[in-house]
Coordinates of C-alpha atoms in Angstrom, one line a residue:
M1 CA -49.4 23.0 15.4
I2 CA -51.2 25.6 17.4
A3 CA -48.9 28.3 18.8
L4 CA -50.6 29.0 22.1
R5 CA -48.2 27.5 24.6
K6 CA -46.1 30.5 25.4
K7 CA -46.8 32.5 28.5
G8 CA -48.0 36.0 28.1
S9 CA -51.0 38.3 28.0
L10 CA -54.1 36.4 26.9
P11 CA -55.5 39.2 24.8
L12 CA -52.2 39.4 22.9
Q13 CA -52.1 35.7 22.5
A14 CA -55.6 35.8 21.0
L15 CA -54.5 38.4 18.5
A16 CA -51.1 36.7 17.8
W17 CA -52.9 33.4 17.2
A18 CA -55.2 35.0 14.6
W19 CA -52.5 37.1 13.0
P20 CA -51.2 34.5 10.5
T21 CA -54.6 34.2 9.0
V22 CA -55.1 38.0 9.1
R23 CA -51.7 38.8 7.6
G24 CA -52.7 37.8 4.1
R25 CA -55.7 40.2 4.3
A26 CA -53.9 43.2 5.9
G27 CA -54.9 45.4 3.0
A28 CA -58.5 44.4 3.2
A29 CA -58.4 45.0 7.0
A30 CA -56.9 48.5 6.5
G31 CA -59.6 49.3 3.9
I32 CA -62.3 48.3 6.3
V33 CA -60.8 50.6 9.0
V34 CA -60.7 53.5 6.5
L35 CA -64.4 52.9 5.5
S36 CA -65.3 52.7 9.1
F37 CA -63.7 56.0 9.8
L38 CA -65.6 57.5 6.9
A39 CA -68.8 56.1 8.2
S40 CA -68.1 57.4 11.7
G41 CA -67.2 60.9 10.3
A42 CA -70.4 61.0 8.3
A43 CA -72.4 60.1 11.5
L44 CA -70.7 62.8 13.5
L45 CA -71.3 65.7 11.2
P46 CA -75.2 65.9 11.4
P47 CA -75.2 67.4 15.0
Y48 CA -72.8 70.2 13.9
L49 CA -75.0 70.8 10.8
T50 CA -78.0 70.8 13.1
Q51 CA -76.5 73.6 15.2
R52 CA -76.1 75.8 12.1
L53 CA -79.5 74.8 10.8
V54 CA -81.1 76.0 14.0
D55 CA -79.0 79.1 14.8
D56 CA -78.1 80.3 11.3
G57 CA -81.0 79.1 9.3
I58 CA -84.2 78.8 11.3
V59 CA -83.5 81.4 14.1
G60 CA -81.6 83.6 11.6
G61 CA -84.4 83.4 9.1
R62 CA -82.1 82.3 6.2
M63 CA -84.1 79.8 4.0
D64 CA -81.1 79.5 1.6
V65 CA -79.0 78.2 4.5
V66 CA -81.8 75.8 5.5
L67 CA -82.0 74.4 2.0
Q68 CA -78.3 74.0 1.7
L69 CA -78.0 72.2 5.0
C70 CA -80.9 69.9 4.2
G71 CA -79.1 69.0 0.9
A72 CA -75.9 68.3 2.9
F73 CA -77.9 66.1 5.3
L74 CA -79.3 64.1 2.4
A75 CA -75.8 63.7 0.8
L76 CA -74.4 62.5 4.1
L77 CA -77.3 60.0 4.5
V78 CA -76.8 58.5 1.0
A79 CA -73.0 58.4 1.4
G80 CA -73.3 56.8 4.8
V81 CA -75.6 54.0 3.6
A82 CA -73.2 53.3 0.6
V83 CA -70.1 53.3 2.8
E84 CA -71.7 51.1 5.4
A85 CA -72.8 48.5 2.8
V86 CA -69.4 48.3 1.3
S87 CA -67.7 48.1 4.7
R88 CA -70.0 45.3 6.0
L89 CA -69.5 43.2 2.9
A90 CA -65.7 43.6 3.2
Y91 CA -65.9 42.8 6.9
L92 CA -67.9 39.7 6.2
K93 CA -65.3 38.4 3.8
L94 CA -62.4 39.2 6.2
S95 CA -64.3 37.7 9.2
A96 CA -65.1 34.5 7.3
H97 CA -61.4 34.2 6.1
V98 CA -60.2 34.4 9.7
L99 CA -62.8 32.1 11.2
F100 CA -62.1 29.4 8.6
G101 CA -58.4 29.8 8.9
L102 CA -58.5 29.4 12.7
R103 CA -60.8 26.4 12.4
E104 CA -58.5 24.8 9.9
Q105 CA -55.6 25.4 12.2
I106 CA -57.4 23.6 15.0
Y107 CA -58.5 20.7 12.7
R108 CA -54.9 20.4 11.5
H109 CA -53.7 20.0 15.1
L110 CA -56.5 17.5 15.8
Q111 CA -55.2 15.3 13.0
T112 CA -51.8 14.9 14.7
L113 CA -53.2 13.6 18.0
A114 CA -53.0 10.0 19.1
P115 CA -56.1 7.6 19.3
T116 CA -55.9 7.7 23.1
Y117 CA -56.9 11.4 23.0
Y118 CA -60.1 10.6 21.1
A119 CA -60.7 7.6 23.4
R120 CA -60.8 9.7 26.5
T121 CA -62.4 12.9 25.1
R122 CA -66.1 13.3 24.3
G123 CA -66.8 14.0 20.7
G124 CA -69.2 16.9 21.6
E125 CA -66.5 18.5 23.7
I126 CA -64.1 18.6 20.7
L127 CA -66.9 19.8 18.5
S128 CA -67.8 22.6 20.9
R129 CA -64.2 23.8 20.9
L130 CA -63.8 23.5 17.2
D131 CA -66.9 25.4 16.5
G132 CA -68.2 27.7 19.3
D133 CA -64.8 28.5 21.0
V134 CA -63.0 29.2 17.8
A135 CA -65.8 31.5 16.6
E136 CA -65.7 33.3 19.9
V137 CA -62.0 34.0 19.7
Q138 CA -62.3 35.0 16.0
R139 CA -65.0 37.5 16.9
F140 CA -62.8 39.1 19.5
A141 CA -59.6 39.0 17.4
I142 CA -61.4 40.9 14.5
D143 CA -64.1 42.9 16.2
A144 CA -62.1 44.2 19.2
P145 CA -59.2 45.9 17.3
M146 CA -61.5 47.3 14.6
G147 CA -64.1 48.4 17.2
L148 CA -61.5 50.0 19.4
L149 CA -59.9 51.9 16.5
N150 CA -63.3 53.1 15.3
A151 CA -64.3 54.1 18.8
A152 CA -61.1 56.0 19.4
F153 CA -61.5 57.9 16.1
S154 CA -65.1 58.7 16.9
L155 CA -64.3 59.8 20.4
V156 CA -61.5 62.1 19.3
V157 CA -63.6 63.7 16.6
A158 CA -66.6 64.0 18.9
L159 CA -64.4 65.5 21.7
A160 CA -63.0 68.1 19.2
L161 CA -66.4 69.1 18.0
M162 CA -67.8 69.2 21.6
L163 CA -64.9 71.4 22.8
S164 CA -65.6 73.8 19.9
L165 CA -69.2 74.1 21.1
S166 CA -68.8 74.2 24.9
P167 CA -65.7 73.3 27.0
L168 CA -67.8 73.4 30.1
L169 CA -70.3 70.9 29.0
T170 CA -67.6 68.7 27.5
A171 CA -65.8 68.6 30.9
L172 CA -69.1 67.8 32.6
V173 CA -69.9 64.8 30.3
F174 CA -66.3 63.3 30.4
A175 CA -66.2 63.6 34.2
L176 CA -68.4 60.4 34.2
V177 CA -65.8 58.3 32.4
P178 CA -64.1 57.0 35.6
L179 CA -67.5 55.7 36.7
H180 CA -67.8 53.8 33.4
V181 CA -64.4 52.2 34.0
A182 CA -65.2 51.3 37.6
A183 CA -68.4 49.6 36.6
L184 CA -66.7 47.5 33.9
L185 CA -64.0 46.4 36.3
G186 CA -66.5 45.5 38.9
S187 CA -68.5 43.3 36.5
R188 CA -65.5 41.3 35.2
P189 CA -65.6 38.2 37.5
W190 CA -69.3 37.8 37.0
L191 CA -69.1 38.0 33.3
E192 CA -66.2 35.5 33.2
R193 CA -67.9 32.9 35.4
S194 CA -71.1 33.1 33.5
A195 CA -69.3 32.7 30.1
Q196 CA -67.4 29.6 31.4
A197 CA -70.7 28.0 32.5
V198 CA -72.4 28.6 29.1
R199 CA -69.5 27.0 27.2
Q200 CA -69.4 24.0 29.5
Q201 CA -73.1 23.4 29.2
S202 CA -73.0 23.9 25.4
A203 CA -70.2 21.3 25.2
A204 CA -72.2 18.9 27.4
M205 CA -75.2 19.2 25.1
S206 CA -73.1 18.7 22.0
S207 CA -71.6 15.5 23.5
F208 CA -75.1 14.2 24.3
F209 CA -76.3 14.6 20.7
V210 CA -73.1 13.1 19.2
E211 CA -73.2 10.1 21.5
S212 CA -77.0 9.5 21.4
L213 CA -77.3 9.8 17.6
R214 CA -74.5 7.3 17.2
A215 CA -76.2 4.9 19.5
M216 CA -79.8 5.5 18.2
K217 CA -80.4 1.9 17.1
F218 CA -79.4 0.6 20.5
I219 CA -81.6 3.2 22.2
Q220 CA -84.5 2.0 20.1
A221 CA -83.8 -1.6 20.7
T222 CA -83.7 -1.1 24.5
N223 CA -86.7 1.1 24.7
A224 CA -84.6 3.8 26.3
G225 CA -86.2 6.7 24.4
A226 CA -88.0 8.2 27.4
R227 CA -84.9 8.1 29.5
Q228 CA -82.9 9.9 26.8
E229 CA -85.6 12.5 26.4
A230 CA -85.4 13.1 30.2
E231 CA -81.7 13.5 30.0
L232 CA -82.1 15.9 27.1
R233 CA -84.5 18.0 29.2
A234 CA -82.0 18.0 32.0
H235 CA -79.3 19.3 29.7
H236 CA -81.8 21.9 28.4
G237 CA -82.5 23.0 32.0
D238 CA -78.8 23.3 32.9
Y239 CA -78.0 25.2 29.6
F240 CA -80.9 27.6 30.1
A241 CA -79.8 28.3 33.7
A242 CA -76.3 29.1 32.6
L243 CA -77.6 31.2 29.6
R244 CA -79.8 33.1 31.9
R245 CA -77.0 33.9 34.3
S246 CA -74.8 35.0 31.4
Q247 CA -77.7 37.2 30.1
V248 CA -78.3 38.7 33.5
A249 CA -74.5 39.5 33.8
S250 CA -74.5 41.1 30.4
L251 CA -77.6 43.1 31.0
G252 CA -76.3 44.2 34.4
A253 CA -73.0 45.4 33.0
G254 CA -74.6 47.0 29.9
G255 CA -77.4 48.5 31.9
V256 CA -75.0 50.4 34.2
Q257 CA -73.2 51.8 31.2
R258 CA -76.5 53.0 29.6
I259 CA -77.6 54.6 32.9
L260 CA -74.3 56.5 33.1
S261 CA -74.7 57.6 29.5
G262 CA -78.2 58.7 30.2
L263 CA -77.0 60.6 33.2
G264 CA -74.6 62.5 31.0
V265 CA -77.5 63.5 28.7
L266 CA -79.6 64.7 31.6
L267 CA -76.7 66.8 32.9
V268 CA -76.4 68.4 29.5
F269 CA -80.1 69.1 29.5
A270 CA -80.0 70.7 33.0
V271 CA -76.7 72.7 32.7
G272 CA -77.0 73.5 29.0
G273 CA -80.7 74.4 29.4
S274 CA -79.9 76.8 32.2
L275 CA -77.1 78.4 30.2
A276 CA -79.3 78.8 27.2
A277 CA -82.1 80.3 29.3
A278 CA -79.5 82.8 30.6
G279 CA -78.4 83.6 27.1
E280 CA -74.9 82.2 27.5
L281 CA -75.5 79.5 24.9
T282 CA -77.7 79.3 21.8
V283 CA -80.4 76.7 21.5
G284 CA -78.7 75.2 18.5
V285 CA -75.5 74.6 20.5
V286 CA -77.5 72.8 23.3
V287 CA -79.3 70.6 20.7
A288 CA -76.1 69.8 18.9
F289 CA -74.3 69.1 22.2
I290 CA -77.1 66.7 23.4
A291 CA -76.6 64.8 20.1
Y292 CA -72.9 64.6 20.6
T293 CA -73.3 63.5 24.1
T294 CA -75.3 60.5 22.9
R295 CA -72.7 59.8 20.2
A296 CA -69.8 60.2 22.6
A297 CA -71.4 57.4 24.6
G298 CA -71.1 55.2 21.6
P299 CA -67.4 54.7 21.8
L300 CA -67.7 54.1 25.6
Q301 CA -70.4 51.5 24.9
T302 CA -68.0 49.9 22.3
A303 CA -65.2 49.8 24.8
A304 CA -67.6 48.2 27.3
G305 CA -68.7 45.7 24.6
V306 CA -65.1 44.8 23.9
F307 CA -64.5 44.3 27.6
M308 CA -67.4 42.0 27.9
G309 CA -66.5 40.2 24.7
W310 CA -63.0 39.6 26.1
Q311 CA -64.5 37.9 29.1
R312 CA -66.2 35.4 26.8
A313 CA -63.2 35.1 24.4
K314 CA -60.8 34.5 27.4
V315 CA -62.8 31.5 28.4
S316 CA -62.9 30.1 24.8
L317 CA -59.2 30.8 24.4
Q318 CA -58.4 28.9 27.6
R319 CA -60.4 25.9 26.3
I320 CA -58.5 26.1 23.0
R321 CA -55.2 26.3 24.9
E322 CA -56.1 23.1 26.7
L323 CA -56.6 21.4 23.3
A324 CA -53.4 22.8 22.0
A325 CA -51.6 21.4 25.1
E326 CA -52.3 17.9 23.7
L327 CA -49.0 17.2 22.0
P328 CA -48.7 14.7 19.1
T329 CA -47.3 11.4 20.2
V330 CA -45.4 11.1 16.9
T331 CA -44.1 13.5 14.1
S332 CA -42.3 13.0 10.9
P333 CA -38.5 13.4 11.2
A334 CA -37.0 16.6 9.9
Q335 CA -34.9 14.6 7.4
P336 CA -36.7 11.3 6.7
V337 CA -35.0 8.3 5.3
A338 CA -36.3 7.2 1.9
L339 CA -37.1 3.5 1.5
A340 CA -35.2 1.6 -1.2
Q341 CA -37.4 1.0 -4.3
P342 CA -39.2 -1.2 -4.8
V343 CA -40.4 -1.5 -1.2
R344 CA -40.3 -5.2 -0.2
G345 CA -42.3 -5.2 3.0
D346 CA -39.8 -6.9 5.3
L347 CA -40.9 -6.2 8.9
R348 CA -38.8 -6.7 12.1
L349 CA -39.6 -6.0 15.8
V350 CA -36.6 -5.9 18.1
D351 CA -37.3 -6.1 21.8
V352 CA -40.4 -3.8 21.6
R353 CA -41.8 -2.6 24.9
F354 CA -44.9 -0.4 25.1
G355 CA -47.6 0.4 27.6
Y356 CA -50.3 2.9 28.5
G357 CA -49.2 4.6 31.7
E358 CA -48.5 1.8 34.2
A359 CA -50.2 -0.9 32.1
R360 CA -47.6 -2.8 30.1
V361 CA -48.9 -4.2 26.8
L362 CA -45.7 -5.3 24.9
D363 CA -42.8 -6.4 27.0
G364 CA -39.8 -7.4 24.9
A365 CA -41.7 -8.5 21.8
S366 CA -39.4 -9.6 18.9
L367 CA -40.5 -10.9 15.5
D368 CA -39.0 -11.2 12.0
I369 CA -41.5 -11.3 9.1
P370 CA -39.7 -11.7 5.7
A371 CA -41.2 -9.9 2.8
G372 CA -44.1 -11.7 1.1
R373 CA -45.0 -13.9 4.1
K374 CA -48.5 -14.4 5.3
L375 CA -48.6 -14.5 9.1
A376 CA -51.5 -15.1 11.5
L377 CA -51.5 -13.2 14.7
I378 CA -53.6 -14.6 17.5
G379 CA -54.1 -13.8 21.1
A380 CA -56.7 -13.2 23.8
S381 CA -58.9 -10.1 23.7
G382 CA -57.0 -7.2 25.3
A383 CA -53.6 -8.9 24.7
G384 CA -52.4 -5.9 22.6
K385 CA -53.0 -6.9 19.0
S386 CA -54.6 -3.6 18.2
T387 CA -51.8 -1.8 19.9
L388 CA -49.3 -3.7 17.8
I389 CA -51.2 -2.4 14.6
D390 CA -51.0 1.2 16.0
L391 CA -47.3 0.8 16.4
L392 CA -46.8 -0.6 12.9
Q393 CA -48.6 2.4 11.5
R394 CA -46.8 4.6 14.0
H395 CA -49.7 6.1 15.9
Y396 CA -47.3 5.6 18.8
D397 CA -43.6 4.9 19.2
P398 CA -42.3 2.0 21.3
G399 CA -41.2 2.9 24.8
A400 CA -38.1 0.8 24.1
G401 CA -36.9 -1.3 21.2
H402 CA -37.4 -0.7 17.5
I403 CA -39.7 -1.6 14.6
L404 CA -38.1 -1.7 11.1
L405 CA -39.5 -1.7 7.6
D406 CA -37.0 -3.0 5.0
G407 CA -34.3 -2.4 7.6
V408 CA -35.3 1.3 8.3
R409 CA -36.6 2.2 11.7
L410 CA -40.2 3.5 11.5
D411 CA -39.4 6.7 13.4
R412 CA -36.9 7.6 10.6
L413 CA -39.6 7.4 7.8
D414 CA -41.9 10.1 6.7
L415 CA -45.3 9.4 8.3
A416 CA -47.3 9.8 5.1
E417 CA -44.9 7.4 3.3
L418 CA -45.1 4.8 6.1
R419 CA -48.9 4.8 6.2
R420 CA -49.0 4.4 2.4
R421 CA -46.8 1.3 2.7
V422 CA -48.6 -0.2 5.8
V423 CA -52.4 -0.4 5.3
V424 CA -55.0 -1.8 7.7
V425 CA -58.4 -3.3 6.8
D426 CA -60.3 -3.8 10.0
Q427 CA -63.5 -5.6 10.9
D428 CA -65.6 -2.4 10.9
P429 CA -64.0 -0.2 8.2
V430 CA -64.7 3.5 8.2
L431 CA -66.6 4.7 5.2
M432 CA -66.9 8.5 4.7
P433 CA -70.1 10.2 3.7
G434 CA -70.8 10.3 0.0
S435 CA -70.8 7.7 -2.8
V436 CA -68.7 4.5 -3.3
R437 CA -66.6 6.5 -5.8
D438 CA -66.0 9.2 -3.1
N439 CA -64.8 6.5 -0.7
L440 CA -62.4 4.9 -3.2
R441 CA -61.0 8.3 -4.2
F442 CA -60.6 9.2 -0.5
V443 CA -57.4 7.1 -0.6
A444 CA -56.5 7.6 -4.3
P445 CA -57.7 11.1 -5.4
D446 CA -56.1 10.8 -8.8
A447 CA -57.4 7.3 -9.7
D448 CA -59.4 7.2 -12.9
E449 CA -62.7 5.4 -13.5
A450 CA -61.0 2.3 -14.9
A451 CA -58.8 2.0 -11.8
L452 CA -61.8 2.3 -9.5
L453 CA -63.7 -0.4 -11.4
R454 CA -60.7 -2.7 -11.5
A455 CA -60.2 -2.4 -7.7
L456 CA -63.9 -3.2 -7.1
D457 CA -63.6 -6.1 -9.5
L458 CA -60.6 -7.5 -7.8
A459 CA -62.3 -7.1 -4.4
G460 CA -65.2 -9.3 -5.6
L461 CA -67.7 -6.5 -6.4
A462 CA -67.7 -6.8 -10.2
R463 CA -71.5 -7.0 -10.5
F464 CA -71.9 -4.2 -8.0
A465 CA -69.4 -2.0 -9.8
H466 CA -70.8 -2.4 -13.3
A467 CA -74.4 -1.9 -12.1
G468 CA -73.8 1.7 -11.2
G469 CA -72.4 0.8 -7.8
L470 CA -69.8 3.6 -8.0
D471 CA -72.6 6.2 -7.6
K472 CA -74.3 4.3 -4.8
A473 CA -74.5 6.4 -1.6
V474 CA -73.0 4.7 1.4
G475 CA -75.6 6.3 3.7
A476 CA -75.1 7.5 7.3
S477 CA -72.5 5.3 9.0
A478 CA -72.5 3.3 5.8
S479 CA -75.9 1.9 6.7
A480 CA -76.9 1.6 3.0
L481 CA -74.4 -1.3 2.5
S482 CA -74.1 -4.7 3.9
R483 CA -71.1 -5.6 6.1
G484 CA -69.7 -7.8 3.3
E485 CA -70.0 -4.9 0.9
R486 CA -68.3 -2.5 3.3
L487 CA -65.4 -5.0 3.8
R488 CA -65.0 -5.4 0.1
I489 CA -65.0 -1.6 -0.5
A490 CA -62.3 -1.3 2.2
L491 CA -60.4 -4.1 0.4
A492 CA -60.8 -2.1 -2.9
R493 CA -59.3 0.9 -1.2
A494 CA -56.3 -1.1 0.0
I495 CA -55.8 -2.3 -3.6
L496 CA -55.8 1.3 -4.8
Q497 CA -53.2 2.2 -2.1
D498 CA -50.9 -0.6 -3.3
P499 CA -49.3 -1.3 0.1
A500 CA -46.2 -3.3 0.8
V501 CA -47.7 -4.6 4.1
L502 CA -51.4 -5.4 4.4
I503 CA -52.9 -6.0 7.9
L504 CA -56.3 -7.6 8.2
D505 CA -57.6 -6.9 11.7
E506 CA -60.4 -9.4 12.4
T507 CA -61.7 -8.5 9.0
T508 CA -63.7 -11.7 8.5
S509 CA -64.9 -11.9 12.1
G510 CA -68.6 -12.7 12.4
L511 CA -69.0 -13.5 8.7
D512 CA -70.3 -16.8 7.4
L513 CA -67.4 -19.1 6.6
P514 CA -68.0 -19.1 2.8
V515 CA -68.1 -15.3 2.7
A516 CA -65.0 -15.0 4.9
Q517 CA -63.1 -17.5 2.8
A518 CA -64.1 -15.7 -0.4
I519 CA -62.7 -12.4 1.0
V520 CA -59.5 -14.1 2.1
M521 CA -59.1 -15.7 -1.3
A522 CA -59.4 -12.3 -2.9
V523 CA -56.8 -10.9 -0.6
D524 CA -54.4 -13.8 -1.3
R525 CA -55.0 -13.5 -5.1
V526 CA -54.4 -9.7 -5.2
F527 CA -51.7 -9.4 -2.6
A528 CA -49.7 -12.6 -3.4
G529 CA -46.1 -11.8 -2.7
R530 CA -47.0 -8.9 -0.3
T531 CA -46.4 -9.2 3.4
R532 CA -49.8 -10.0 5.1
I533 CA -50.6 -10.0 8.8
V534 CA -54.0 -11.6 9.6
I535 CA -55.3 -11.0 13.1
T536 CA -57.9 -13.5 13.9
H537 CA -59.6 -15.7 16.5
N538 CA -60.5 -18.3 13.8
L539 CA -57.6 -19.8 11.9
A540 CA -60.0 -21.9 9.8
S541 CA -61.2 -18.7 8.0
V542 CA -57.8 -17.3 6.9
G543 CA -56.6 -19.8 4.4
E544 CA -53.0 -21.0 4.0
L545 CA -50.4 -19.4 6.2
D546 CA -46.6 -19.2 6.5
G547 CA -46.8 -19.1 10.2
V548 CA -48.8 -18.4 13.4
V549 CA -47.7 -16.2 16.2
E550 CA -49.5 -15.6 19.5
L551 CA -49.3 -12.4 21.5
R552 CA -49.2 -13.6 25.1
D553 CA -48.1 -11.7 28.2
G554 CA -46.5 -9.0 26.1
A555 CA -44.4 -11.3 24.0
L556 CA -44.7 -12.8 20.5
V557 CA -44.7 -16.6 20.7
E558 CA -44.4 -18.8 17.6
Q559 CA -47.0 -21.5 17.3
P560 CA -46.6 -24.8 15.5
P561 CA -47.4 -24.2 11.8
A562 CA -49.7 -26.3 9.6
R563 CA -46.7 -26.8 7.3
P564 CA -43.0 -26.0 7.8
P565 CA -42.3 -22.4 7.1
A566 CA -39.1 -20.4 7.3
P567 CA -38.3 -19.2 10.9
L568 CA -40.4 -16.2 11.9
L569 CA -38.7 -15.5 15.2
R570 CA -35.2 -14.3 15.4
A571 CA -33.0 -14.4 18.5
V572 CA -32.2 -10.8 19.7

């Protein structure tokens, strides 16, 4: 669960959200800060050495001082390069650790959300938040604290050195700081609006690619390529316009800061030069002070960068908070009830009511399926058969009534345990990228080679399995396999899961009758004695049954069976 729901300061929330992933690397973060301080110190010493080189060495005619200071310059240069290299590599490791941790945190939350969330949310929008928005928050959460710490250290050291050279010139330069602050505050709304527009257009483009690539075969078949290209060009135009506005906003805010920094340098030239001409300052002091004025602008630029970065991060954090606000519809109980072993697979629905908003799908549905029975579930399209499956696997909980497995309410069972016991094979099974072996082990990671081959054999893919089929790539969207092969691989996965209840959701729909009957025979052979629910529009393809129930008007209505079975409906 993502802890972003409490009210409070958004910057603090960004840092608090990242803190659990940073906490394990606190030592590495502290080391990076120390290395950063060393690098900043090495960068601040050269102007001071320059003052001595000019005044004591060159003007004073001391070549020994010149050579000593040149050696010191070289040592600082080498040390600075080494420290910077070590610091950047350490930062890369820390930054990657935090980014990956935050992304895993979001992905973990996404796995708890109900199917309705994915039905109403564009895939590209989710991808944009999972990738771009998380990366933006990560950059701010790591870069901002470290950048500000380093900037504060550099500013304090530079201020001390500048005061030692000339209090008057120091006061002159730092008198411009209020102007820097005012310029930043004035640019805030512009920066925030432009960042929001860029993230929205990026999400829209991601959604376009996700949806169009998934539908490419349909686009080709309908000769819609030109229209899709025109839509892509429109997305490009909108994205470029938003990107240009964001760039103009950043350039404007950054440009004002650079102008003010340059103004400080010019003031030092003018005032310091006149003081040097009057003999009140040495040339070396003026040269060193100009260098420090430039370096003192660095921390101010860093603060400005953090400010502008926060405007972008704030937008991304808000988008992530919207995702975090999507609460899981179901969770495992704190103290789940264990099923008695062995699990029989007895299912019972007691006056189950469920709907999506105002639309009622199940309205007082009751059903008793004794363990080991094979039941056909029929009903018109949209009657709620898929909803019933989602309730059996507890993607949702009923609005009223209960569903029980072996006498235990589903909401009292551990979710992972329930979904191991109730397995669904649908008409378009999902196969993950990789090989057939990868897909079988997706549900049974510890299964050995013999178990995989046996599962394929039982599913009717013996020749396929022993001809190197385990190593066969399934292809993008399982396009390298026929539909029959995909269904049999899904059946092999169910065999490996060893469920107590198997649900076939239109599994044989659209297949030739002999192929459909062969798959049903394999199911009946392997899962004999297990509870089976077959959702179908064609009873001729599902073999012998113990009963038929129709889902009609939110109720489960028993149909006359082909042979007398035990009662399936129980008065409630």
